[in-house]
Coordinates of C-alpha atoms in Angstrom, one line a residue:
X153 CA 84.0 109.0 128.1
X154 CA 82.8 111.2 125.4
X155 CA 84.4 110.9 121.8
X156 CA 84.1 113.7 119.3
X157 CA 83.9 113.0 115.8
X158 CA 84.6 114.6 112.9
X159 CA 82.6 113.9 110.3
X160 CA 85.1 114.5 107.5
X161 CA 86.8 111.7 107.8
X162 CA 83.7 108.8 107.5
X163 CA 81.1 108.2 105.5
X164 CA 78.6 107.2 108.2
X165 CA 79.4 107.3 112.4
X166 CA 78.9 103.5 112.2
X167 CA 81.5 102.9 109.9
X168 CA 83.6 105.2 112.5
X169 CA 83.3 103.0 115.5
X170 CA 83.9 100.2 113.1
X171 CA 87.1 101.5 112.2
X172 CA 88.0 103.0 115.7
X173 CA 87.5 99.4 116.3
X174 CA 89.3 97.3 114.4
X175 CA 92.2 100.2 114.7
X176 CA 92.2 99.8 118.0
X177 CA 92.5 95.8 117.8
X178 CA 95.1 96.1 115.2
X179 CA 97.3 97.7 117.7
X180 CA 96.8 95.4 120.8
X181 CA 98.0 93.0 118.7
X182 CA 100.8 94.5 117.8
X183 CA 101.7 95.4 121.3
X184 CA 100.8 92.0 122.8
X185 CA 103.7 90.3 120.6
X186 CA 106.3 88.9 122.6
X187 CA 109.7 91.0 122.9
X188 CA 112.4 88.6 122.4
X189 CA 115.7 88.4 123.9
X190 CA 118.5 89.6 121.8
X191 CA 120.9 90.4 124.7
X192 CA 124.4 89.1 123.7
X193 CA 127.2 89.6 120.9
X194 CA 126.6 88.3 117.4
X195 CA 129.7 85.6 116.6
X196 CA 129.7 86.6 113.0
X197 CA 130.5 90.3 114.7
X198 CA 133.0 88.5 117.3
X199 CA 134.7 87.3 113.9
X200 CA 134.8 90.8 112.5
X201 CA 136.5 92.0 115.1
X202 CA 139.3 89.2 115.2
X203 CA 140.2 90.2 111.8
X204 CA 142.3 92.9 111.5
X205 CA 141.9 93.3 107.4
X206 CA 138.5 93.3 107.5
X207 CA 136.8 96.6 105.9
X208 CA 135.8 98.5 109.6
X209 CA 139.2 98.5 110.3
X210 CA 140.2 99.7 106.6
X211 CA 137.9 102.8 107.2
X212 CA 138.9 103.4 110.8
X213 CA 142.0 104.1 109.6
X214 CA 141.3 105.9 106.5
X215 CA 138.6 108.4 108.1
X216 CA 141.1 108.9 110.8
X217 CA 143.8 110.7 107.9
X218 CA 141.0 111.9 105.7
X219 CA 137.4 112.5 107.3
X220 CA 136.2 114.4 104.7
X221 CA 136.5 111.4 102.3
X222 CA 134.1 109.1 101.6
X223 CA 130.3 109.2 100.8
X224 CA 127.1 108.9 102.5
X225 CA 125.6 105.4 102.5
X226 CA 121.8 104.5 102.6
X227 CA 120.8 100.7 102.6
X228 CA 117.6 99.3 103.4
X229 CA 114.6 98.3 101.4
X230 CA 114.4 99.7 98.3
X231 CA 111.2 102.1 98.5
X232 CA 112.4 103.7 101.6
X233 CA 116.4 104.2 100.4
X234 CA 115.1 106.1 97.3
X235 CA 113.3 108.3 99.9
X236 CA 115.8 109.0 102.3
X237 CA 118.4 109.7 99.3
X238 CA 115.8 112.4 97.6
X239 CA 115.8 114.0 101.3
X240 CA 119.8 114.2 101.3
X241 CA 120.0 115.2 97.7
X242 CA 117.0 118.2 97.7
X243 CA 117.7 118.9 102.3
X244 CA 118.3 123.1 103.0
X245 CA 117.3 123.6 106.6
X246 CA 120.5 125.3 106.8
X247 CA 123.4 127.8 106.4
X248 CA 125.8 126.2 104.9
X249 CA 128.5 127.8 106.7
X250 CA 127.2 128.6 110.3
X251 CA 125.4 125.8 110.3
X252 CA 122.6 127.5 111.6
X253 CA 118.5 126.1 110.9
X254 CA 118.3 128.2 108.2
X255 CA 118.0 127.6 104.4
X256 CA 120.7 128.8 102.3
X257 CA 119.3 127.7 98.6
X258 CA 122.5 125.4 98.6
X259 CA 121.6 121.9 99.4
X260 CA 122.6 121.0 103.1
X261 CA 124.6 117.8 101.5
X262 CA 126.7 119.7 98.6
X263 CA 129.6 118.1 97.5
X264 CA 128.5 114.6 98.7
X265 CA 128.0 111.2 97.5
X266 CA 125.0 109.7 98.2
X267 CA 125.2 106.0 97.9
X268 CA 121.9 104.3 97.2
X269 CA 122.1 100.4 98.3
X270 CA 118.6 99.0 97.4
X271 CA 118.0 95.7 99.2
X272 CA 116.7 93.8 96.4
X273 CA 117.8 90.3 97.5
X274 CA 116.8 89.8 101.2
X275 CA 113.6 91.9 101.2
X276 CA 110.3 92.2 103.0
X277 CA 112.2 92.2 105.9
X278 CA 108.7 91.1 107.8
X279 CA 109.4 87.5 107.3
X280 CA 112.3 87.3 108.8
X281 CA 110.0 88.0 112.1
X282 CA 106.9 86.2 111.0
X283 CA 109.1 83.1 111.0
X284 CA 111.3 84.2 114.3
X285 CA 114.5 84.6 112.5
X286 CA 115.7 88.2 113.8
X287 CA 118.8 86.7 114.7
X288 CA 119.7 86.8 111.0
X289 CA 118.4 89.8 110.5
X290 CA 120.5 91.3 112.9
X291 CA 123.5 89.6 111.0
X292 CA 122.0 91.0 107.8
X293 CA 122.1 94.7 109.2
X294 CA 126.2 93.9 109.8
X295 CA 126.4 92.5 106.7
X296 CA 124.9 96.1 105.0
X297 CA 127.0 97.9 107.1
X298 CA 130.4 96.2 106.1
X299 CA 129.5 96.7 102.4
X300 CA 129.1 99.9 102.6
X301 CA 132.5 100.2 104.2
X302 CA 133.9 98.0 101.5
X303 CA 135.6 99.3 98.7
X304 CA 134.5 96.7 95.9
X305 CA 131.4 95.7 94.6
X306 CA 130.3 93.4 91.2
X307 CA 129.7 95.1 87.9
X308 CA 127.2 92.2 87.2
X309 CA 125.4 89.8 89.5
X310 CA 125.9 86.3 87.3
X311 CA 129.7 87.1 87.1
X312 CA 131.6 87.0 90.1
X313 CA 134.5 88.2 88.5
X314 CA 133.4 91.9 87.5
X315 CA 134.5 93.1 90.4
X316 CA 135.0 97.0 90.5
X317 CA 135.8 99.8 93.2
X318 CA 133.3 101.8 94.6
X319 CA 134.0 104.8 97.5
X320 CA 133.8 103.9 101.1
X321 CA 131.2 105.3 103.5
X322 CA 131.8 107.6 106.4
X323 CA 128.1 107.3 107.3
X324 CA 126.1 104.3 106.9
X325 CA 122.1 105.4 107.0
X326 CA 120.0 102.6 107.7
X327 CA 116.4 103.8 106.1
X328 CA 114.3 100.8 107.2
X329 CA 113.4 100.6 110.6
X330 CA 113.7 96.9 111.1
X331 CA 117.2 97.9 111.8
X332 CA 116.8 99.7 114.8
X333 CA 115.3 96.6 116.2
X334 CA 117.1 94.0 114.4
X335 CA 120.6 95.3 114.5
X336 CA 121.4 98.5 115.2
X337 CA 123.3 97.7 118.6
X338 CA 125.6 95.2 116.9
X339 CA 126.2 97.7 114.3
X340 CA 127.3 100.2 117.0
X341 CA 128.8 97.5 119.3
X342 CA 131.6 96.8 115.9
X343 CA 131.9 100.6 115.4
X344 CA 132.8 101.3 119.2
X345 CA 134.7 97.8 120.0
X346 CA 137.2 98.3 116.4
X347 CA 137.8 102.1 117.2
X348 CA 136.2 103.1 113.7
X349 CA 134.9 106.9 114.2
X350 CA 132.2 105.7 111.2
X351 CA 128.6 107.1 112.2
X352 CA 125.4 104.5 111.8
X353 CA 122.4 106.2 111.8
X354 CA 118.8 104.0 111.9
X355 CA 115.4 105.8 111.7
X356 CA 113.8 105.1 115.2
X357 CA 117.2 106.3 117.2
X358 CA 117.0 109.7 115.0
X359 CA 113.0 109.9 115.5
X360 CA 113.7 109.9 119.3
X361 CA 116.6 112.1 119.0
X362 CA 114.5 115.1 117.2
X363 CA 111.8 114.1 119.5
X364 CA 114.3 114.8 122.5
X365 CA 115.5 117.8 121.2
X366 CA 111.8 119.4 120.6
X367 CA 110.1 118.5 124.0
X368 CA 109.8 120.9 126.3
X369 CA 108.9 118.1 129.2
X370 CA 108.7 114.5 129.4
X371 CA 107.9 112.7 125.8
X372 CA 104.8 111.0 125.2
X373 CA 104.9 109.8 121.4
X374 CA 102.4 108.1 119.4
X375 CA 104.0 106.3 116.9
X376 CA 101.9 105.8 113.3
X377 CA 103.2 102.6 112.2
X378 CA 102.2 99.8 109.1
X379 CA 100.7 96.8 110.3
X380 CA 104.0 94.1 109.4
X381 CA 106.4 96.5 111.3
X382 CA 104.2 96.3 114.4
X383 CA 103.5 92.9 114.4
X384 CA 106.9 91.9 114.0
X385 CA 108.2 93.6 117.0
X386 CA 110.0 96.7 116.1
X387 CA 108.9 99.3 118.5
X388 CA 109.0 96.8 121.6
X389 CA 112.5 95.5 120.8
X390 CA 113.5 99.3 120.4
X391 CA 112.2 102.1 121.6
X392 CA 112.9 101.4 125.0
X393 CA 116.5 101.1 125.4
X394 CA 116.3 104.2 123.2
X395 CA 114.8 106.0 125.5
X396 CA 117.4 104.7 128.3
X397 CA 120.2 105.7 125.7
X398 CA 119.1 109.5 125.5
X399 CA 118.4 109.4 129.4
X400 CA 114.4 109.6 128.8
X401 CA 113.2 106.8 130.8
X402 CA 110.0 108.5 131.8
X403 CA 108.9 108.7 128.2
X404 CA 106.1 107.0 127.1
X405 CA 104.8 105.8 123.4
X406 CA 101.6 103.9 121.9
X407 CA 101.8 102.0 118.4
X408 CA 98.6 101.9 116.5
X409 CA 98.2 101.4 112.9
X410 CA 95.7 102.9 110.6
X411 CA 93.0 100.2 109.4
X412 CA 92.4 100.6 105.5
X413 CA 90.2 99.0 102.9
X414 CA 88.6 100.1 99.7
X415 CA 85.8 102.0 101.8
X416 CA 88.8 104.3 102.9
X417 CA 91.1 104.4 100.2
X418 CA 89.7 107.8 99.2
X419 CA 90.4 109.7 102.3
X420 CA 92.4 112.7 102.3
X421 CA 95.5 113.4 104.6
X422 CA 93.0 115.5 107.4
X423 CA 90.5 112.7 107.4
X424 CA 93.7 109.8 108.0
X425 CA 95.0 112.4 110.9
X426 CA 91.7 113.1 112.5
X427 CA 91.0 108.7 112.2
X428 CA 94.3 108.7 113.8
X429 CA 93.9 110.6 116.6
X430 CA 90.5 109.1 117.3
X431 CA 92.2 106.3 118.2
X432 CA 94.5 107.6 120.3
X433 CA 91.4 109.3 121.9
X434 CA 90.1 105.9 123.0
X435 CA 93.7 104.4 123.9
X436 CA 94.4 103.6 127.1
X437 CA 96.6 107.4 127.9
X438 CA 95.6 110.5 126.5
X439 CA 97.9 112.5 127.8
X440 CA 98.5 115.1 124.9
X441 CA 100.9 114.0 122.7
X442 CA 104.8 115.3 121.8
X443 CA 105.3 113.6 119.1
X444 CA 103.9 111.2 116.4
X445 CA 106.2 109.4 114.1
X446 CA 105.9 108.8 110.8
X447 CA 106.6 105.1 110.2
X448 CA 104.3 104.3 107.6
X449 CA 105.6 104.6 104.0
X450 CA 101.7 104.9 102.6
X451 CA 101.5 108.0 104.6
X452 CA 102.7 111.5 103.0
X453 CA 104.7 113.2 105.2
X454 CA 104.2 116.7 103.7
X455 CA 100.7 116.4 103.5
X456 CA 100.3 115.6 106.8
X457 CA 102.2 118.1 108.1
X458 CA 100.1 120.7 106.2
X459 CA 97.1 119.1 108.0
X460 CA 98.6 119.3 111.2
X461 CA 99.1 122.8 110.7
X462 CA 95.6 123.1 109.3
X463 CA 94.7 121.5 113.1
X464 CA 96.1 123.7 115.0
X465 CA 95.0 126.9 113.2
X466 CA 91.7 125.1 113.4
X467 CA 88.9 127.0 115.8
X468 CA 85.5 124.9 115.6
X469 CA 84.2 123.6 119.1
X470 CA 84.0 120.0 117.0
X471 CA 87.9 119.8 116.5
X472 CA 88.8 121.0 120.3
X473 CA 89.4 117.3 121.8
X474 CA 92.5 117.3 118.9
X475 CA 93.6 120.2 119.3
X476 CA 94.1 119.8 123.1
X477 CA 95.8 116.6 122.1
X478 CA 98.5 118.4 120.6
X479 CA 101.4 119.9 123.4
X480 CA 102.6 123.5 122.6
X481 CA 105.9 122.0 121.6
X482 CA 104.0 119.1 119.6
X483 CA 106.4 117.7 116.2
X484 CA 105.5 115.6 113.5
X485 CA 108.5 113.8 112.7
X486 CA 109.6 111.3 109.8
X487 CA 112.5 109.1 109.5
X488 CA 114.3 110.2 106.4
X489 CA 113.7 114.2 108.0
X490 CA 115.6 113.2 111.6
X491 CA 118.0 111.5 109.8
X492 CA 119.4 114.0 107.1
X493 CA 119.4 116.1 110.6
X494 CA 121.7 113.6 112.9
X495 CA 124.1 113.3 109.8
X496 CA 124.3 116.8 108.9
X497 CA 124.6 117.3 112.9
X498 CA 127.5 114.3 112.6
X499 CA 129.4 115.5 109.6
X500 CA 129.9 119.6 111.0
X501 CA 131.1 117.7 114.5
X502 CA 133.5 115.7 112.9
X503 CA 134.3 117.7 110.0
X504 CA 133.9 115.5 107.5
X505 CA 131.9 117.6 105.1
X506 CA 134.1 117.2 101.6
X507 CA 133.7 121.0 101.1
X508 CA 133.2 120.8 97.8
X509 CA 131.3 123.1 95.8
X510 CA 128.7 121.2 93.6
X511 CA 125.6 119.5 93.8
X512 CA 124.8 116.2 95.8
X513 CA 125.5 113.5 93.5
X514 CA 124.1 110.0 93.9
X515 CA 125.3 106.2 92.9
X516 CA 123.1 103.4 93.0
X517 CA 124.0 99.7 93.7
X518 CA 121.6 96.9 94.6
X519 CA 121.8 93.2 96.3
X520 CA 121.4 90.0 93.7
X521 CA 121.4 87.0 95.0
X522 CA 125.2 85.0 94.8
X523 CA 123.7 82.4 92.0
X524 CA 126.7 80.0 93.2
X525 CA 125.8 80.2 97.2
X526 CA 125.3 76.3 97.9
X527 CA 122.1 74.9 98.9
X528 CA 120.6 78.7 97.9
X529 CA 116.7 77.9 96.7
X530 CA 115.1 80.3 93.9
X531 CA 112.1 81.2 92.3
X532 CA 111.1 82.3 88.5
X533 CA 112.5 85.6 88.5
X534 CA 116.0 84.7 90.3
X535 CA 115.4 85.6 93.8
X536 CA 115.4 83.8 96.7
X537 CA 112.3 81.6 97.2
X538 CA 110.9 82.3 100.6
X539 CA 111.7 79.0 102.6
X540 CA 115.5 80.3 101.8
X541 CA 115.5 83.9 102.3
X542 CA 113.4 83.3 105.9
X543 CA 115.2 79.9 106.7
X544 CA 118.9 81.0 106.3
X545 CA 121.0 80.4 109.5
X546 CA 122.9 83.1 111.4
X547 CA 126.9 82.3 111.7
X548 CA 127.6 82.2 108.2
X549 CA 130.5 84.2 107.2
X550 CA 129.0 84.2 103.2
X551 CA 126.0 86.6 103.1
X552 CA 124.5 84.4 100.2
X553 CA 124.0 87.7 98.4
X554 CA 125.9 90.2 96.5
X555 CA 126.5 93.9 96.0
X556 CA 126.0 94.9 92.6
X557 CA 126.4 98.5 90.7
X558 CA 123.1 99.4 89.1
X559 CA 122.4 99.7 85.4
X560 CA 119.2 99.8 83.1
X561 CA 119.5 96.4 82.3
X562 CA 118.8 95.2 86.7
X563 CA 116.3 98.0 87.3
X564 CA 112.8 97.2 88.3
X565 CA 110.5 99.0 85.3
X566 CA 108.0 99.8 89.1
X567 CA 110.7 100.7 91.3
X568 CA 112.0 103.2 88.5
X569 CA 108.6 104.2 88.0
X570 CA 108.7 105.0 91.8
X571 CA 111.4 106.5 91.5
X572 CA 110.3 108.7 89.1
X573 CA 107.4 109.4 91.0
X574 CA 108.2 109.8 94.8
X575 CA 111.6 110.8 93.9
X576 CA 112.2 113.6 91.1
X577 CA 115.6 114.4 91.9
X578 CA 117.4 111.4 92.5
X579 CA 115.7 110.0 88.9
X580 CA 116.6 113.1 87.4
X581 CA 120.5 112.4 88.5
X582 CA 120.0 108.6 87.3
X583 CA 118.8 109.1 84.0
X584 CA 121.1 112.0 83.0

């Protein structure tokens, strides 16, 4: 087989094969990792569901009279919430009143709440499958989901005492895609089982969704993933009975993750693409491609897609083998993207849009650890040591951590800087 190169993207066409190579390795890894079973209710969820008081059944009830109230909830780790909140707060791919694709310069999401719940206390979520502990991780994703349905939270993490109201969600946005492996079904499995007409939305399911909607014939998705999400299972465990659920069983997907070091920290967004598509050039299908989803936070989204479009525009003999790799009805698709689509899609089919005339506005709350959970291990700065935060059991009705409203005083000097940074609008609504 014959492999064309561009030589944009490499210093040398050694260091190319090299990191074809180890690219290529990288992702038989990932893909030899055993799928575990997670067939089988959660008992923390059969305990929800016994309880008549608890907060699902609260909001069944309450969206039921009033759909329109309530607020948009994103939890998840923290980098990716602040993402997928700018995308609801700055989204206009469409008319506000037809609904049609088509920008309106009013914000798709006026007159919502977005609430930003930054997973402070229980992340990297990649240890929980480096040390084989999904099971609580699935718990964990329950545990998000009933807090955002709750109407309480704590005012400050060392007092459990301050407690104070907060709205309740009528979408829960899961931004990390951990939770489509680790969680998701139980999440829907309480929503459908309790009645509660509350939507759950994860990245992977709305990825494969948009990807759905946009292929003009069977899919076959590369997806461009980070190393820890690959290892630890998440496409395996997932993307399959997604497929089933959208009736797509003939669809096919490859993982592979880009291999970086300092000899390619320089590259550009064209040279990443054309090193990615190299590799799917030497995978074992090369069928032309869909899809690709973006599912590594390190890559721009909006730089990609310009060199996508750069691609395809593209007429040089050299850049031919990518081109062809692209279908007619190709889409590059990102997680915070599909998902502002399926709940903009959810809240005009249930009318639940506030209809209020004003800008998005955001809240954000965090998760401290509970300083009084017993046996709860912590390091220097007052999180959870590791051996705890990976070690903790599944079946505990305590979550060992808290919901807390944000305030200067609890915010991360980097993760504001990141804010600032990856984030404009949703800093801009902080700091006001």
């Amino acid at each position: 087989m014959v492999h064309f190169v561009s030589m944009s993207c490499i210093r040398s066409g050694m260091k190319l094969q090299l990191l074809v190579v180890l690219a290529v390795a990288l992702t038989a890894a990932s893909c030899s990792r055993e799928v575990r079973d997670h067939a089988g209710i959660l008992p923390y969820v059969e305990r929800v569901l016994a309880d008549t008081s608890s907060s699902v059944y609260a909001s069944s009830r309450q969206f039921s009279a009033h759909p329109e109230k309530g607020v948009i909830a994103v939890v998840g780790r923290a980098e990716d919430v602040i993402r997928v909140t700018e995308t609801l707060l700055t989204a206009d791919n469409h008319d506000n009143i037809s609904g049609r694709r088509e920008p309106d310069l009013l914000p798709d999401f006026a007159g919502e709440t977005v609430q930003s719940f930054l997973d402070m206390a229980n992340t990297p979520y990649s240890g929980y499958a480096d040390n084989a502990n999904e099971l609580f991780l699935r718990e964990l994703n329950v545990h998000h989901l009933l807090s955002a349905l709750d109407t309480v939270c704590l005012a400050n993490p060392y007092d459990s005492a301050s407690a104070v109201r907060k709205m309740r969600a009528k979408v829960v946005i899961f931004a990390t895609s951990y939770a489509s492996a680790y969680g998701m079904a139980d999440v829907d499995t309480l929503l459908r089982r309790s009645a509660c007409p509350v939507r759950a939305i994860s990245p992977l399911g709305s990825m494969v969704n948009q990807a759905v909607r946009s292929a003009a014939g069977p899919m076959n998705i590369a997806i461009w993933a980070d190393n820890d999400k690959a290892r630890g299972g998440v496409y395996s465990s997932s993307m399959p009975a997604l497929f089933r659920e959208v009736g797509a069983e003939n669809a096919e997907y490859q993982t592979f993750v880009l291999y970086e070091d300092e000899f390619t920290s320089d590259r550009t967004a064209w040279d990443r693409l054309i090193a990615f598509l190299d590799m799917y050039l030497v995978s074992d299908s090369v069928k032309p491609l869909s899809a690709i989803f973006i599912d590594d936070p390190n890559v721009s989204v909006s730089l990609m897609r310009d060199a996508v479009e750069a691609l395809k525009l593209s007429t040089g003999d050299d850049l031919l083998p990518y081109r062809n790799i692209l279908r007619e009805d190709f889409v590059l698709l990102d997680p915070a993207g599909c998902m502002a689509e399926d709940c903009y899609s959810y809240l005009r089919k249930a009318d639940a849009f506030t209809h209020k005339v004003a800008y998005p506005e955001n809240m954000i709350y965090f998760t401290a650890p509970d300083y009084d959970y017993p046996g709860a291990g912590f390091d220097s700065d007052g999180q959870f040591a590791p051996a705890f935060r990976y070690g903790r059991a599944a079946s505990r009705d305590e979550a060992a951590f808290n919901l807390v409203k944000m305030s200067d005083r609890f915010f991360p000097d980097s993760l504001m800087q990141f804010m600032e940074t990856e984030a404009p609008k949703t800093f801009s609504l902080y700091v006001r």
